[in-house]
Tab-separated table of C-alpha atoms in Angstrom:
chain	number	residue	atom	x	y	z
Z	134	MET	CA	61.602	-35.566	59.008
Z	135	THR	CA	58.776	-37.489	60.252
Z	136	GLY	CA	54.783	-37.062	60.229
Z	137	ARG	CA	52.806	-36.065	57.416
Z	138	SER	CA	54.769	-33.187	55.794
Z	139	ALA	CA	54.116	-33.272	52.072
Z	140	VAL	CA	55.185	-31.325	48.913
Z	141	PHE	CA	53.939	-31.163	45.438
Z	142	GLN	CA	56.424	-33.566	43.889
Z	143	ASP	CA	54.578	-34.848	40.735
Z	144	PHE	CA	51.730	-33.876	38.487
Z	145	ASP	CA	50.310	-36.355	36.065
Z	146	LEU	CA	48.485	-34.158	33.158
Z	147	SER	CA	46.883	-37.196	31.685
Z	148	ARG	CA	45.141	-38.150	34.949
Z	149	GLY	CA	44.780	-34.629	36.488
Z	150	ILE	CA	46.196	-35.489	39.836
Z	151	PHE	CA	48.796	-34.217	42.120
Z	152	ALA	CA	50.957	-36.933	43.742
Z	153	PHE	CA	51.982	-35.854	47.478
Z	154	ARG	CA	55.082	-37.503	48.565
Z	155	SER	CA	56.700	-36.926	51.857
Z	156	HIS	CA	60.245	-35.867	52.667
Z	157	GLU	CA	61.309	-38.933	54.551
Z	158	PRO	CA	63.738	-41.481	52.852
Z	159	ARG	CA	61.938	-44.525	51.551
Z	160	SER	CA	62.787	-46.594	54.532
Z	161	ILE	CA	60.860	-44.390	57.018
Z	162	ARG	CA	57.774	-44.052	54.680
Z	163	SER	CA	54.712	-46.420	55.013
Z	164	SER	CA	55.378	-49.648	53.257
Z	165	ALA	CA	51.864	-50.421	52.237
Z	166	LYS	CA	51.198	-52.810	49.383
Z	167	ASP	CA	48.268	-53.325	47.315
Z	168	VAL	CA	46.707	-56.632	46.228
Z	169	ASN	CA	49.332	-57.409	43.758
Z	170	GLY	CA	52.160	-56.451	46.086
Z	171	GLN	CA	53.147	-53.208	44.438
Z	172	PRO	CA	53.822	-50.270	46.765
Z	173	VAL	CA	51.057	-47.711	47.233
Z	174	PRO	CA	51.927	-44.117	46.951
Z	175	SER	CA	51.822	-42.175	50.107
Z	176	ILE	CA	48.800	-39.636	49.344
Z	177	LEU	CA	46.989	-38.863	46.279
Z	178	ALA	CA	44.577	-36.154	46.034
Z	179	THR	CA	42.564	-35.222	42.928
Z	180	MET	CA	42.279	-31.496	41.662
Z	181	ARG	CA	38.886	-30.002	42.425
Z	182	PRO	CA	37.461	-26.626	41.898
Z	183	THR	CA	37.247	-24.366	44.935
Z	184	GLN	CA	34.311	-24.903	47.177
Z	185	ALA	CA	31.710	-22.333	46.745
Z	186	LEU	CA	31.552	-19.739	49.545
Z	187	SER	CA	28.358	-20.038	51.636
Z	188	SER	CA	28.879	-17.438	54.319
Z	189	GLY	CA	29.829	-19.783	57.156
Z	190	ALA	CA	26.694	-22.160	56.354
Z	191	PRO	CA	27.337	-25.885	56.848
Z	192	ASN	CA	28.663	-27.725	53.836
Z	193	TRP	CA	28.399	-31.454	54.434
Z	194	LYS	CA	30.262	-31.810	51.018
Z	195	ALA	CA	33.350	-29.907	52.157
Z	196	GLY	CA	33.678	-32.285	55.223
Z	197	HIS	CA	34.532	-29.839	58.029
Z	198	TRP	CA	31.996	-27.499	59.869
Z	199	LEU	CA	33.824	-24.580	61.684
Z	200	GLY	CA	30.605	-23.178	63.082
Z	201	ASP	CA	28.453	-20.154	62.630
Z	202	TRP	CA	29.573	-16.531	62.544
Z	203	GLY	CA	30.894	-15.492	65.991
Z	204	GLN	CA	31.343	-19.101	66.963
Z	205	MET	CA	34.038	-20.242	64.463
Z	206	GLY	CA	35.648	-23.389	65.770
Z	207	GLY	CA	39.351	-24.396	65.703
Z	208	ALA	CA	42.207	-24.705	67.984
Z	209	LYS	CA	42.316	-22.673	71.189
Z	210	GLN	CA	44.378	-19.615	70.670
Z	211	LYS	CA	46.960	-18.325	73.046
Z	212	GLY	CA	46.063	-14.867	74.586
Z	213	ILE	CA	42.457	-14.960	73.662
Z	214	ILE	CA	40.005	-15.018	76.616
Z	215	HIS	CA	36.386	-15.506	76.421
Z	216	TYR	CA	34.006	-14.555	79.117
Z	217	GLY	CA	30.403	-15.405	79.574
Z	218	VAL	CA	27.431	-15.084	81.951
Z	219	SER	CA	25.245	-17.834	82.928
Z	220	ALA	CA	21.652	-17.825	81.914
Z	221	ASN	CA	20.122	-17.504	85.415
Z	222	ARG	CA	22.513	-14.394	85.931
Z	223	GLN	CA	21.636	-12.427	82.652
Z	224	ASN	CA	19.093	-9.504	83.074
Z	225	PRO	CA	18.814	-8.022	79.368
Z	226	MET	CA	16.418	-5.392	80.537
Z	227	SER	CA	18.128	-4.143	83.665
Z	228	GLY	CA	18.235	-0.209	83.444
Z	229	THR	CA	16.388	0.163	80.160
Z	230	PHE	CA	13.926	2.675	81.433
Z	231	HIS	CA	16.564	4.624	83.196
Z	232	ASP	CA	19.020	4.766	80.359
Z	233	ALA	CA	16.217	5.618	78.048
Z	234	ILE	CA	15.206	8.732	79.956
Z	235	PHE	CA	18.653	10.087	80.648
Z	236	ASN	CA	20.065	9.004	77.060
Z	237	THR	CA	17.444	10.839	75.263
Z	238	PHE	CA	17.926	13.707	77.474
Z	239	ARG	CA	21.598	13.701	76.726
Z	240	ARG	CA	21.195	13.477	73.085
Z	241	THR	CA	18.392	15.942	72.632
Z	242	LYS	CA	20.489	18.580	74.835
Z	243	GLY	CA	23.229	18.082	72.196
Z	244	GLN	CA	20.951	18.512	69.139
Z	245	ILE	CA	18.423	21.137	70.235
Z	246	PHE	CA	20.165	24.328	68.927
Z	247	TYR	CA	20.129	22.662	65.551
Z	248	TRP	CA	16.603	22.093	65.091
Z	249	VAL	CA	14.888	24.391	67.552
Z	250	PRO	CA	15.543	27.844	65.860
Z	251	PRO	CA	14.418	26.516	62.329
Z	252	LEU	CA	11.307	25.286	64.004
Z	253	VAL	CA	10.547	28.551	65.752
Z	254	ALA	CA	11.278	30.668	62.597
Z	255	ALA	CA	8.804	28.363	60.465
Z	256	TYR	CA	6.107	28.729	63.127
Z	257	TYR	CA	6.372	32.371	63.087
Z	258	LEU	CA	6.607	32.707	59.316
Z	259	MET	CA	3.181	30.451	58.964
Z	260	ASP	CA	1.628	32.494	61.691
Z	261	TRP	CA	2.392	35.782	59.896
Z	262	ALA	CA	1.233	34.264	56.448
Z	263	THR	CA	-2.009	33.091	58.193
Z	264	GLU	CA	-2.833	36.490	59.707
Z	265	ARG	CA	-2.050	38.222	56.558
Z	266	ASN	CA	-4.080	36.155	54.468
Z	267	HIS	CA	-7.152	36.751	56.888
Z	268	TYR	CA	-6.528	40.442	56.898
Z	269	LEU	CA	-6.352	40.548	52.992
Z	270	ASN	CA	-9.598	38.691	52.642
Z	271	SER	CA	-11.196	40.860	55.359
Z	272	LYS	CA	-13.545	43.725	54.584
Z	273	HIS	CA	-10.730	46.244	55.678
Z	274	GLY	CA	-8.085	44.327	53.733
Z	275	ARG	CA	-10.233	44.497	50.605
Z	276	ALA	CA	-10.793	47.978	51.094
Z	277	GLU	CA	-7.314	48.919	51.450
Z	278	PHE	CA	-5.641	46.637	48.734
Z	279	GLY	CA	-8.632	45.722	46.632
Z	280	GLU	CA	-7.666	47.909	43.663
Z	281	GLU	CA	-4.052	46.530	43.488
Z	282	GLU	CA	-4.903	42.905	42.687
């Protein structure tokens, strides 16, 4: 096996570190030596708590910025196609007024029987109540119903 394949091989509780060592035989591994001539371990990583989630915001402490939401970086994926329109070809307001008129008509047509009958009933009820109040407070209304109140 070549490359940087690594596994958790050793854990030192006193120092709190994992030692990552590759699967390759000793002869294939890097033969780096320190100042005293001692072999240096392949890769050492200290244990750290999980980074706080920051909703995709940049975290210079974590080291790698993937991008904003909807613009996440990373390697190109097979089968994913991204299309775009150049800035001089975009017209965000095209058809706005036409669509506003016809979309409003279509949506109103679908909802009109839910709100017109109660509106008409409420109008006639209020009209009847107003006329009845005017009659009861008139001369003829007091003469007819004055003794009952």
